Coordinates of C-alpha atoms and ligand atoms in Angstrom, one line a residue:
M27 CA 0.0 0.0 0.0
M28 CA 2.7 2.3 1.0
L29 CA 4.7 1.4 -2.0
Q30 CA 1.7 1.9 -4.3
R31 CA 1.2 5.4 -2.9
R32 CA 4.8 6.2 -3.4
L33 CA 4.6 5.0 -6.9
F34 CA 1.6 7.1 -7.5
Y35 CA 3.2 10.1 -6.1
F36 CA 6.2 9.5 -8.2
L37 CA 4.1 9.2 -11.4
F38 CA 2.3 12.3 -10.5
L39 CA 5.5 14.2 -10.0
S40 CA 6.9 13.0 -13.4
L41 CA 3.7 14.1 -15.0
V42 CA 4.1 17.6 -13.6
C43 CA 7.7 17.7 -14.8
V44 CA 6.7 16.8 -18.3
V45 CA 4.0 19.5 -18.4
V46 CA 6.5 22.0 -17.2
T47 CA 9.3 21.1 -19.5
D48 CA 6.9 21.0 -22.4
E49 CA 6.7 24.8 -22.4
T50 CA 10.3 25.4 -22.4
I51 CA 13.0 23.8 -24.6
E52 CA 14.4 20.6 -23.1
I53 CA 18.1 20.7 -22.3
L54 CA 20.3 17.7 -23.3
K55 CA 22.9 17.3 -20.6
N56 CA 24.9 14.3 -21.8
I57 CA 25.9 12.6 -25.0
E58 CA 23.7 9.8 -23.8
D59 CA 20.7 12.1 -24.1
L60 CA 21.2 12.3 -27.9
K61 CA 20.2 8.7 -28.1
N62 CA 16.7 9.4 -27.1
I63 CA 16.0 11.9 -29.8
E64 CA 16.0 11.6 -33.6
F65 CA 18.4 14.4 -34.4
G66 CA 20.8 13.5 -37.2
H67 CA 20.4 9.8 -36.5
D68 CA 20.4 8.4 -40.0
Y69 CA 21.6 8.9 -43.6
P70 CA 21.5 11.6 -45.1
H71 CA 21.0 13.8 -42.0
H72 CA 24.0 16.0 -41.2
G73 CA 23.1 17.1 -37.7
L74 CA 25.6 15.1 -35.7
F75 CA 28.4 16.2 -38.2
L76 CA 27.4 19.8 -37.4
L77 CA 27.6 19.1 -33.7
H78 CA 31.1 17.7 -34.1
F79 CA 32.1 20.6 -36.3
L80 CA 30.8 23.2 -33.9
A81 CA 32.4 21.5 -30.9
S82 CA 35.8 21.7 -32.5
H83 CA 35.5 25.4 -33.1
I84 CA 34.4 26.6 -29.6
S85 CA 35.8 26.3 -26.1
I86 CA 34.0 26.0 -22.8
D87 CA 35.6 28.1 -20.0
L88 CA 35.6 27.3 -16.3
S89 CA 32.3 29.0 -15.7
E90 CA 30.7 27.1 -18.7
G91 CA 30.8 30.1 -20.9
I92 CA 30.7 29.2 -24.6
L93 CA 33.6 31.0 -26.4
L94 CA 33.5 31.0 -30.2
H95 CA 36.7 30.7 -32.3
F96 CA 34.9 32.4 -35.1
D97 CA 32.5 35.4 -35.8
P98 CA 29.0 34.3 -36.8
E99 CA 28.2 38.0 -37.6
R100 CA 30.8 37.9 -40.3
Q101 CA 29.2 34.8 -41.6
D102 CA 32.2 32.5 -40.8
Y103 CA 31.6 28.9 -41.7
G104 CA 28.2 29.9 -43.3
F105 CA 26.5 31.1 -40.1
Q106 CA 23.4 33.0 -41.0
Y107 CA 21.3 35.6 -39.0
Y108 CA 18.1 34.0 -37.8
N109 CA 15.0 36.1 -37.1
N110 CA 13.6 34.7 -33.9
T111 CA 10.4 36.8 -34.1
R112 CA 7.6 35.0 -36.0
I113 CA 5.0 36.6 -38.2
D114 CA 2.5 36.4 -35.3
G115 CA 4.9 38.4 -33.1
N116 CA 5.8 35.5 -30.9
T117 CA 9.4 34.3 -30.5
F118 CA 10.5 30.9 -31.4
L119 CA 13.4 30.1 -29.2
H120 CA 13.4 31.1 -25.5
P121 CA 9.9 32.4 -25.3
D122 CA 10.6 35.0 -22.6
D123 CA 13.2 36.3 -25.0
P124 CA 14.7 39.7 -24.1
Q125 CA 15.2 42.1 -26.8
D126 CA 18.9 42.0 -26.6
R127 CA 19.2 38.6 -28.1
V128 CA 20.5 37.7 -31.5
Y129 CA 20.4 34.2 -33.2
Y130 CA 22.6 32.6 -35.8
T131 CA 22.0 29.2 -37.6
L132 CA 24.6 26.8 -38.9
G133 CA 24.1 24.2 -41.6
D134 CA 21.9 25.5 -44.4
L135 CA 23.6 23.4 -47.0
S136 CA 21.2 24.3 -49.8
S137 CA 23.0 27.6 -49.9
E138 CA 26.2 27.4 -51.9
A139 CA 27.7 30.2 -49.8
V140 CA 27.2 27.9 -46.7
R141 CA 28.1 24.4 -47.9
T142 CA 31.4 25.5 -49.5
K143 CA 32.6 26.8 -46.1
L144 CA 32.1 23.5 -44.3
P145 CA 34.4 20.5 -44.3
P146 CA 33.8 17.5 -46.5
Y147 CA 32.6 15.3 -43.7
V148 CA 29.7 17.7 -43.0
T149 CA 28.6 18.0 -46.6
Q150 CA 29.4 14.6 -48.2
E151 CA 25.9 13.2 -47.5
F152 CA 24.3 16.4 -48.9
Y153 CA 26.2 16.1 -52.2
N154 CA 25.6 12.4 -52.6
A155 CA 22.0 12.0 -51.4
Y156 CA 21.1 14.1 -54.4
E157 CA 17.4 13.6 -54.4
S158 CA 16.6 13.0 -50.8
P159 CA 14.4 15.6 -49.1
K160 CA 16.1 14.8 -45.8
R161 CA 19.5 15.9 -46.8
D162 CA 19.2 19.5 -45.5
L163 CA 16.9 19.5 -42.5
D164 CA 19.3 19.7 -39.6
R165 CA 20.5 23.0 -38.1
M166 CA 22.4 24.3 -35.0
V167 CA 21.5 27.7 -33.6
L168 CA 23.6 30.0 -31.4
E169 CA 21.9 32.4 -29.0
M170 CA 24.0 35.4 -28.3
Q171 CA 23.8 38.8 -26.6
K172 CA 23.7 41.6 -29.2
G173 CA 27.2 43.1 -29.7
S174 CA 29.1 40.1 -28.1
S175 CA 30.5 38.5 -31.2
R176 CA 32.7 35.8 -29.6
K177 CA 30.5 34.4 -26.8
A178 CA 27.3 32.4 -27.1
D179 CA 24.8 32.0 -24.2
R180 CA 23.1 29.0 -25.6
V181 CA 23.5 26.3 -28.3
Y182 CA 20.5 24.5 -29.9
I183 CA 20.0 21.7 -32.3
T184 CA 16.8 21.8 -34.4
Q185 CA 15.2 20.7 -37.7
V186 CA 13.5 22.9 -40.2
V187 CA 10.0 22.5 -41.6
I188 CA 8.7 24.2 -44.6
H189 CA 5.7 26.4 -43.9
Q190 CA 3.6 28.6 -46.2
Q191 CA 5.3 31.6 -44.5
G192 CA 8.7 30.3 -45.2
L193 CA 11.2 28.3 -43.3
Q194 CA 10.4 27.6 -39.6
Y195 CA 11.9 25.4 -37.0
N196 CA 10.1 22.4 -35.7
Q197 CA 9.6 23.2 -32.0
N198 CA 9.1 19.6 -31.2
K199 CA 12.6 18.7 -32.5
T200 CA 14.4 21.7 -30.8
F201 CA 16.7 21.0 -27.9
E202 CA 19.3 23.0 -26.0
I203 CA 22.7 21.5 -25.8
S204 CA 24.5 21.9 -22.5
P205 CA 28.1 23.1 -22.2
K206 CA 28.8 19.7 -20.6
L207 CA 27.6 17.8 -23.6
I208 CA 29.8 19.9 -25.8
K209 CA 32.8 19.2 -23.6
Q210 CA 32.0 15.4 -23.9
V211 CA 32.1 15.8 -27.7
Q212 CA 35.4 17.6 -27.4
A213 CA 36.8 14.9 -25.1
L214 CA 36.4 12.4 -28.0
Q215 CA 39.1 14.3 -29.8
K216 CA 41.7 13.1 -27.4
P217 CA 43.2 9.8 -28.6
L218 CA 41.9 7.0 -26.7
N219 CA 44.6 5.4 -24.4
L220 CA 43.5 1.8 -25.1
L221 CA 45.5 0.3 -22.3
Q222 CA 44.2 2.7 -19.8
A223 CA 40.7 2.3 -21.1
L224 CA 40.8 -1.5 -20.9
E225 CA 42.1 -1.3 -17.4
L226 CA 39.3 1.0 -16.4
L227 CA 36.7 -1.0 -18.2
S228 CA 37.9 -4.3 -16.6
T229 CA 37.1 -2.9 -13.2
D230 CA 33.5 -3.2 -12.1
N231 CA 31.0 -0.7 -13.3
L232 CA 30.4 0.3 -9.7
N233 CA 33.9 1.7 -9.5
A234 CA 33.2 5.4 -9.0
S235 CA 36.4 6.7 -10.8
K236 CA 34.8 5.5 -14.0
G237 CA 31.7 7.6 -13.9
S238 CA 33.7 10.6 -12.9
S239 CA 35.9 10.5 -16.1
D240 CA 35.0 13.3 -18.5
D241 CA 35.5 10.9 -21.4
P242 CA 32.1 9.4 -22.2
R243 CA 33.7 6.4 -24.0
L244 CA 34.9 5.2 -20.6
A245 CA 31.4 5.3 -19.1
L246 CA 30.2 2.5 -21.5
P247 CA 29.8 -1.0 -20.2
S248 CA 33.0 -2.9 -21.2
D249 CA 31.3 -5.4 -23.5
Q250 CA 29.6 -2.5 -25.4
F251 CA 32.8 -0.6 -25.5
L252 CA 34.7 -3.5 -27.1
N253 CA 31.8 -4.2 -29.6
Y254 CA 31.8 -0.6 -30.7
L255 CA 35.5 -0.5 -31.0
K256 CA 35.4 -3.5 -33.4
Y257 CA 32.5 -2.2 -35.3
S258 CA 34.1 1.2 -35.7
E259 CA 37.3 -0.3 -36.9
K260 CA 35.6 -2.6 -39.3
H261 CA 32.9 -0.5 -40.8
L262 CA 32.9 3.1 -39.9
K263 CA 36.6 3.6 -40.7
N264 CA 35.9 3.3 -44.4
I265 CA 33.2 6.0 -44.3
F266 CA 34.4 8.6 -41.8
E267 CA 38.1 9.4 -41.5
E268 CA 38.0 11.2 -38.2
P269 CA 38.0 8.8 -35.2
S270 CA 36.3 11.3 -32.9
L271 CA 33.4 11.7 -35.3
R272 CA 33.0 7.9 -35.4
W273 CA 32.9 7.9 -31.6
L274 CA 30.3 10.6 -31.6
L275 CA 28.1 8.7 -34.0
I276 CA 28.4 5.5 -31.9
L277 CA 27.6 7.3 -28.6
A278 CA 24.7 9.2 -30.1
G279 CA 22.9 6.2 -31.4
Y280 CA 23.5 6.9 -35.1
D281 CA 22.1 4.2 -37.4
L282 CA 25.5 2.6 -38.2
D283 CA 24.1 -0.5 -40.1
G284 CA 21.9 1.7 -42.3
R285 CA 24.9 3.9 -43.2
F286 CA 27.1 0.9 -43.9
K287 CA 24.5 -0.5 -46.3
V288 CA 24.5 2.9 -48.1
H289 CA 28.2 2.7 -48.4
E290 CA 28.1 -0.8 -49.8
K291 CA 25.6 0.3 -52.4
I292 CA 27.6 3.4 -53.4
W293 CA 30.9 1.6 -53.8
S294 CA 29.4 -1.7 -55.1
C295 CA 31.1 -3.7 -52.3
S296 CA 30.9 -7.4 -52.6
K297 CA 28.6 -9.0 -50.0
D298 CA 30.0 -12.4 -50.9
E299 CA 32.0 -13.3 -47.8
S300 CA 33.8 -16.1 -49.6
F301 CA 34.9 -13.9 -52.4
Q302 CA 36.3 -11.4 -49.8
R303 CA 38.1 -14.2 -48.1
E304 CA 39.6 -15.4 -51.3
Q305 CA 40.8 -11.9 -52.1
T306 CA 42.6 -11.6 -48.8
T307 CA 44.4 -14.9 -48.9
G308 CA 47.1 -13.9 -51.4
N309 CA 50.0 -11.5 -50.7
Q310 CA 47.8 -8.7 -51.9
K311 CA 45.2 -7.7 -49.3
V312 CA 42.1 -6.5 -51.0
H313 CA 39.4 -5.3 -48.8
L314 CA 36.4 -4.7 -51.1
C315 CA 34.8 -1.9 -49.1
E316 CA 37.9 0.1 -48.4
G317 CA 37.9 3.9 -48.0
P318 CA 37.2 6.5 -47.0
A319 CA 37.1 7.8 -50.6
K320 CA 38.1 11.4 -51.1
I321 CA 38.1 13.5 -54.2
E322 CA 39.1 17.1 -54.0
V323 CA 40.0 20.2 -55.9
K324 CA 43.3 21.7 -54.7
S325 CA 45.7 24.2 -56.2
T326 CA 48.7 23.9 -58.5
E327 CA 51.8 26.1 -58.0
N328 CA 50.2 28.7 -60.4
G329 CA 46.6 29.0 -59.8
Y330 CA 45.1 26.0 -61.7
A331 CA 42.8 23.3 -60.3
R332 CA 44.6 20.2 -59.2
L333 CA 42.4 17.1 -58.9
T334 CA 43.4 14.8 -56.0
W335 CA 41.9 11.5 -55.0
S336 CA 42.5 8.8 -52.4
G337 CA 41.0 5.7 -50.9
I338 CA 39.2 4.7 -54.1
P339 CA 38.2 1.1 -53.7
K340 CA 40.0 -1.4 -56.1
N341 CA 36.7 -2.8 -57.5
I342 CA 35.8 0.8 -58.6
L343 CA 39.2 1.2 -60.3
D344 CA 38.5 -1.9 -62.4
L345 CA 35.6 0.1 -63.9
K346 CA 38.2 2.6 -65.3
P347 CA 36.6 5.6 -63.7
Y348 CA 37.4 9.3 -64.4
L349 CA 37.5 12.4 -62.3
V350 CA 35.5 15.1 -63.9
L351 CA 35.3 18.8 -63.1
F352 CA 32.1 21.0 -63.3
K353 CA 31.8 24.8 -62.7
S354 CA 29.3 24.1 -59.9
D355 CA 27.4 21.2 -58.4
S356 CA 24.3 22.2 -60.3
S357 CA 26.2 22.4 -63.7
N358 CA 26.1 19.5 -66.2
D359 CA 28.6 21.0 -68.6
L360 CA 31.8 19.1 -68.3
E361 CA 34.9 21.3 -68.0
T362 CA 37.7 18.8 -67.9
F363 CA 38.2 15.1 -67.1
E364 CA 41.2 13.0 -66.0
S365 CA 41.7 9.2 -65.7
L366 CA 42.6 7.7 -62.4
Q367 CA 45.2 5.6 -64.1
E368 CA 44.2 2.6 -62.0
K369 CA 45.7 4.2 -58.9
T370 CA 43.8 4.3 -55.6
S371 CA 45.3 7.7 -54.8
G372 CA 47.0 10.4 -56.8
S373 CA 46.7 13.9 -58.2
V374 CA 46.7 15.4 -61.7
D375 CA 47.0 19.1 -62.7
T376 CA 44.4 20.6 -65.0
T377 CA 44.3 23.8 -67.0
M378 CA 41.2 25.2 -65.3
A379 CA 41.8 28.4 -63.4
L380 CA 40.7 28.1 -59.7
N381 CA 37.3 29.5 -59.0
H382 CA 34.7 29.3 -56.3
G383 CA 32.3 26.4 -56.6
L384 CA 34.3 24.1 -58.9
H385 CA 32.9 20.6 -58.3
P386 CA 34.7 17.3 -58.8
R387 CA 32.9 14.0 -59.4
L388 CA 34.0 10.4 -59.8
V389 CA 32.2 8.9 -62.9
T390 CA 32.3 5.9 -65.2
Y391 CA 31.7 6.1 -68.9
N392 CA 29.8 3.6 -70.8
F393 CA 28.4 3.2 -74.3
A394 CA 24.7 3.5 -74.3
N395 CA 22.2 3.0 -77.1
K396 CA 19.6 5.6 -76.8
Y397 CA 17.0 6.4 -79.5
G398 CA 19.0 4.3 -81.9
F399 CA 22.2 6.3 -81.4
L400 CA 25.3 4.9 -79.9
G401 CA 26.7 7.5 -77.5
I402 CA 28.9 7.9 -74.5
R403 CA 27.1 8.3 -71.2
Y404 CA 28.5 8.7 -67.8
S405 CA 27.2 7.7 -64.4
V406 CA 28.2 9.4 -61.2
I407 CA 29.6 7.2 -58.4
W408 CA 30.6 9.9 -56.0
R409 CA 30.4 13.7 -55.7
G410 CA 33.2 15.5 -53.9
P411 CA 33.0 18.9 -52.0
Q412 CA 32.9 22.1 -54.1
F413 CA 36.0 24.2 -54.1
D414 CA 35.8 27.2 -51.7
E415 CA 37.5 30.4 -52.8
A416 CA 39.1 30.9 -49.4
N417 CA 39.9 27.3 -48.8
R418 CA 37.5 27.3 -45.9
A419 CA 39.7 29.5 -43.9
I420 CA 38.0 32.3 -41.9
P421 CA 39.4 35.8 -41.9
V422 CA 42.2 36.6 -39.4
D423 CA 42.0 39.5 -37.0
I424 CA 43.9 42.7 -37.7
T425 CA 45.5 43.1 -34.2
G426 CA 44.1 46.0 -32.2
Y427 CA 41.3 46.8 -34.6
N428 CA 37.7 45.7 -35.3
A429 CA 38.8 44.5 -38.8
S430 CA 40.1 41.3 -40.4
L431 CA 41.8 40.0 -43.4
Q432 CA 41.1 37.0 -45.7
L433 CA 43.0 35.4 -48.5
Y434 CA 41.0 34.0 -51.3
T435 CA 41.2 33.3 -55.1
R436 CA 39.5 34.4 -58.2
N437 CA 40.5 33.2 -61.6
G438 CA 43.6 31.6 -60.0
Y439 CA 44.9 34.9 -58.6
A440 CA 45.6 35.7 -55.0
C441 CA 43.0 38.1 -53.7
A442 CA 42.6 39.8 -50.3
R443 CA 39.3 40.8 -48.5
L444 CA 39.0 43.2 -45.7
Y445 CA 36.2 43.1 -43.2
I446 CA 35.7 46.4 -41.3
K447 CA 33.2 46.3 -38.5
N448 CA 30.5 49.0 -38.7
S449 CA 31.5 50.3 -35.3
F450 CA 35.1 51.0 -36.6
T451 CA 34.0 54.3 -38.2
D452 CA 37.5 55.9 -38.2
W453 CA 39.1 53.2 -40.3
E454 CA 39.8 55.2 -43.4
N455 CA 41.9 57.6 -41.4
E456 CA 43.5 55.0 -39.3
F457 CA 44.5 52.8 -42.3
R458 CA 45.5 55.8 -44.5
Y459 CA 49.1 54.5 -44.7
S460 CA 48.4 50.8 -44.5
W461 CA 48.6 48.2 -47.3
V462 CA 48.2 44.5 -47.9
G463 CA 51.3 42.6 -49.2
F464 CA 51.2 39.2 -51.0
Y465 CA 54.0 36.7 -50.4
T466 CA 54.8 33.3 -52.0
S467 CA 55.8 31.9 -48.6
D468 CA 55.2 32.7 -44.9
Q469 CA 59.1 32.7 -44.6
D470 CA 59.5 35.7 -46.9
P471 CA 60.7 38.9 -45.1
N472 CA 58.1 41.7 -45.1
H473 CA 59.8 43.8 -47.7
K474 CA 60.0 40.7 -50.1
H475 CA 56.4 40.9 -51.2
Q476 CA 55.4 39.8 -54.8
H477 CA 52.7 42.4 -54.9
Y478 CA 51.0 44.9 -52.7
Q479 CA 48.1 47.3 -52.6
W480 CA 47.1 50.3 -50.4
V481 CA 44.0 49.6 -48.3
S482 CA 42.6 52.9 -49.7
K483 CA 42.6 51.4 -53.2
F484 CA 40.6 48.3 -52.4
D485 CA 37.2 48.0 -54.0
K486 CA 34.0 48.1 -51.9
V487 CA 31.6 45.2 -52.1
D488 CA 28.3 46.0 -50.7
N489 CA 26.1 43.0 -50.7
K490 CA 27.5 40.5 -48.3
S491 CA 27.1 41.6 -44.7
D492 CA 25.0 44.1 -42.6
D493 CA 27.6 44.3 -39.8
H494 CA 30.7 44.8 -41.8
L495 CA 32.0 46.9 -44.7
I496 CA 33.8 44.6 -47.1
Y497 CA 36.6 45.6 -49.4
E498 CA 38.4 43.4 -52.0
Y499 CA 41.4 43.4 -54.1
E500 CA 42.7 41.0 -56.8
S501 CA 46.5 40.8 -57.1
S502 CA 48.6 39.7 -60.1
L503 CA 50.2 36.9 -58.1
S504 CA 49.0 33.4 -58.9
I505 CA 47.5 31.5 -55.9
G506 CA 49.4 28.4 -54.9
P507 CA 50.5 26.4 -51.9
G508 CA 52.2 28.6 -49.3
V509 CA 50.9 32.0 -50.6
Q510 CA 50.2 34.5 -47.8
A511 CA 48.6 37.9 -47.4
R512 CA 49.8 40.3 -44.7
F513 CA 48.4 43.5 -43.4
L514 CA 51.1 46.1 -42.9
Y515 CA 50.4 49.2 -40.8
S516 CA 52.3 52.4 -40.7
S517 CA 51.4 55.6 -39.0
Q518 CA 53.7 57.7 -41.1
T519 CA 53.2 59.4 -44.4
V520 CA 55.0 57.3 -47.0
Y521 CA 55.8 59.1 -50.2
T522 CA 57.3 56.3 -52.1
R523 CA 57.6 52.7 -51.0
L524 CA 61.3 52.8 -51.5
S525 CA 61.9 55.5 -48.9
L526 CA 59.8 53.7 -46.4
R527 CA 61.7 53.0 -43.2
W528 CA 60.7 49.4 -42.3
S529 CA 61.3 50.0 -38.7
S530 CA 58.1 52.1 -38.6
V531 CA 56.0 49.3 -40.1
A532 CA 54.1 46.7 -38.1
V533 CA 52.6 43.5 -39.4
K534 CA 49.1 43.4 -37.9
A535 CA 47.7 40.3 -39.6
R536 CA 49.0 37.2 -41.5
T537 CA 46.7 34.9 -43.2
V538 CA 47.2 31.1 -42.9
P539 CA 49.4 30.1 -45.8
W540 CA 47.4 28.7 -48.7
E541 CA 46.5 25.0 -48.3
N542 CA 48.3 24.9 -44.9
M543 CA 45.1 25.0 -42.9
Y544 CA 44.7 21.2 -42.9
K545 CA 46.7 18.8 -40.8
Ligands
NAG679 C1 11.7 39.6 -38.0 O1 10.4 39.1 -38.5 C2 9.3 40.0 -38.0 C3 8.1 39.3 -38.5 O2 8.1 38.8 -39.9 C4 9.5 41.4 -38.5 O3 8.5 42.2 -38.1 C5 10.9 41.9 -38.1 O4 11.1 43.1 -38.7 C6 12.0 41.0 -38.4 N1 13.2 41.5 -37.8 C7 14.4 41.7 -38.5 C8 15.5 42.1 -37.7 O5 14.5 41.4 -39.7
NAG680 C1 4.5 19.2 -32.5 O1 3.8 18.2 -31.6 C2 2.4 18.6 -31.5 C3 1.8 17.6 -30.5 O2 2.3 16.3 -30.6 C4 1.7 18.5 -32.8 O3 0.3 18.9 -32.7 C5 2.4 19.5 -33.8 O4 1.9 19.4 -35.1 C6 3.9 19.2 -33.8 N1 4.5 20.2 -34.6 C7 5.3 20.0 -35.7 C8 5.8 21.1 -36.4 O5 5.5 18.8 -36.1
NAG681 C1 38.6 2.0 -9.3 O1 39.6 1.7 -10.3 C2 40.9 2.3 -10.1 C3 41.7 1.9 -11.2 O2 41.4 2.5 -12.4 C4 41.4 1.9 -8.8 O3 42.7 2.5 -8.5 C5 40.5 2.1 -7.6 O4 41.0 1.6 -6.4 C6 39.1 1.5 -7.9 N1 38.2 1.9 -6.9 C7 37.4 1.0 -6.3 C8 36.4 1.6 -5.3 O5 37.3 -0.2 -6.6
NAG682 C1 35.7 46.6 -31.1 O1 34.3 47.0 -31.0 C2 33.8 46.9 -29.7 C3 32.3 47.3 -29.7 O2 31.7 46.9 -30.8 C4 34.6 47.7 -28.7 O3 34.1 47.4 -27.4 C5 36.0 47.2 -28.7 O4 36.8 48.1 -27.9 C6 36.5 47.4 -30.2 N1 37.9 46.9 -30.2 C7 38.9 47.6 -30.7 C8 40.2 47.0 -30.7 O5 38.8 48.7 -31.2
NAG683 C1 27.7 40.3 -54.6 O1 27.6 41.0 -55.9 C2 28.5 40.4 -56.9 C3 28.3 41.2 -58.1 O2 27.9 42.5 -57.8 C4 28.2 38.9 -57.1 O3 29.1 38.4 -58.1 C5 28.2 38.2 -55.8 O4 27.8 36.8 -56.0 C6 27.4 38.8 -54.7 N1 27.6 38.1 -53.5 C7 26.6 37.8 -52.7 C8 27.0 37.0 -51.4 O5 25.4 38.0 -52.9

């Protein structure tokens, strides 16, 4: 009787809790909580990839503040302003929303300006699930105080729904992500010390030291941990290169089997176990579902597109595939094509000048008889990421000013873009004697530029941002690996560049050398 009453009381309490939390947005506190929701759980959703990406570009301070290593206002990584006020005047997120809030969303891959700024692991499903309506539903949202460009108050995950009034978020599928959960995702980036992990796992679950670890992998029951480890090594490794991403998918309850089936279909993997065994018996080890396959547009020494590939399965090479290049992912006009020469990895230089949006695809050609004509047709196996004009590098701060500098390319030439924050009203006066220099290497001394231009001679671009003025300049130096732009500041009148005393000049910004931003 007593027990029943307690149970009843307990149920009543839980009911009250549900009613209360229904009105506000639920907070996910642990990686485990991701398991109980649908967010990003299957192909071709990109939500968990966004979460992984965001977690690797923020830090959580000791008081759980969320510090951004980028500026969403400047549209870094394709962040977009989100209007939280609905047509009916209500707010969407945070109903008791104070007026000083501003929101930014991440992940609208249907926009070319967004998808080109995100890494291949975030966009690969979007490019390859070409006709799926589910390939662009997931979003992350940052809630910030107006005017604080590098600190977020809250992080949300959500899904869009298409309404008559335009894009809206599905309130039922919106959750807040706690700083602790973000820290757990970050913890996955530390390489797992297997010995230590096994030692920890072999001790009983009741051992308190296990639960207190900030690495969520170590909180798994040991049999599950070992199963996942095997599964991850065997299957996921051929699809997702990054170990920490594989762990996030595992811990968040992603549909691994479903994704592996998609992989088998795309790469025509043999399901015949005996055939696989036969292939591995000889000296030559052939794994028929190897990967992860990568095709990318990079840069030659002199501003042309270099096609690179790696991890192409051998059974695909047998089909004599080609890498082809299109102006954009929506274009069907072939620009150039190159044979893979039966190599699983390699690169080949083209004569296409580098430009934003170039799109590489892996195809096979075959003769087809259509309408009585014999012609060559191609079928696409895999679509790579589009080339980004700035190589996905965000602008670097100009020290001491609310301004930043970005290196990008147009027509294969090195170009520089200046972002001047609206609040920096005195910039023309302040930068009167400043210029941007272009260098072939970050080792070159400051006076050994290949090309330069005064800031005052940059061209204004007026359609990109509400918060910044944007100025651009195209140099005569070809883009290529190692090229760097520097912002040089001088407070003195300089009549000719030759009479300039270099001691009075300060370098206030250096871009990351071209193509050096990846490991
Ligand atoms: C946001 O949307 C509401 C309703 O459509 C509109 O009244 C308001 O001006 C918008 N705010 C901004 C900053 O665009
Ligand atoms: C959210 O859930 C409620 C209740 O289950 C439902 O009536 C409503 O249509 C859902 N909203 C969306 C956008 O799916
Ligand atoms: C928990 O495991 C650690 C080894 O990782 C050990 O040093 C510690 O004594 C164990 N604690 C208990 C209560 O068993
Ligand atoms: C940049 O602008 C903010 C206000 O928008 C201001 O508080 C800050 O001092 C400025 N920083 C510099 C270096 O001028
Ligand atoms: C800005 O305008 C230029 C031409 O005026 C155009 O080429 C470019 O795509 C536009 N950019 C955006 C982000 O709208």
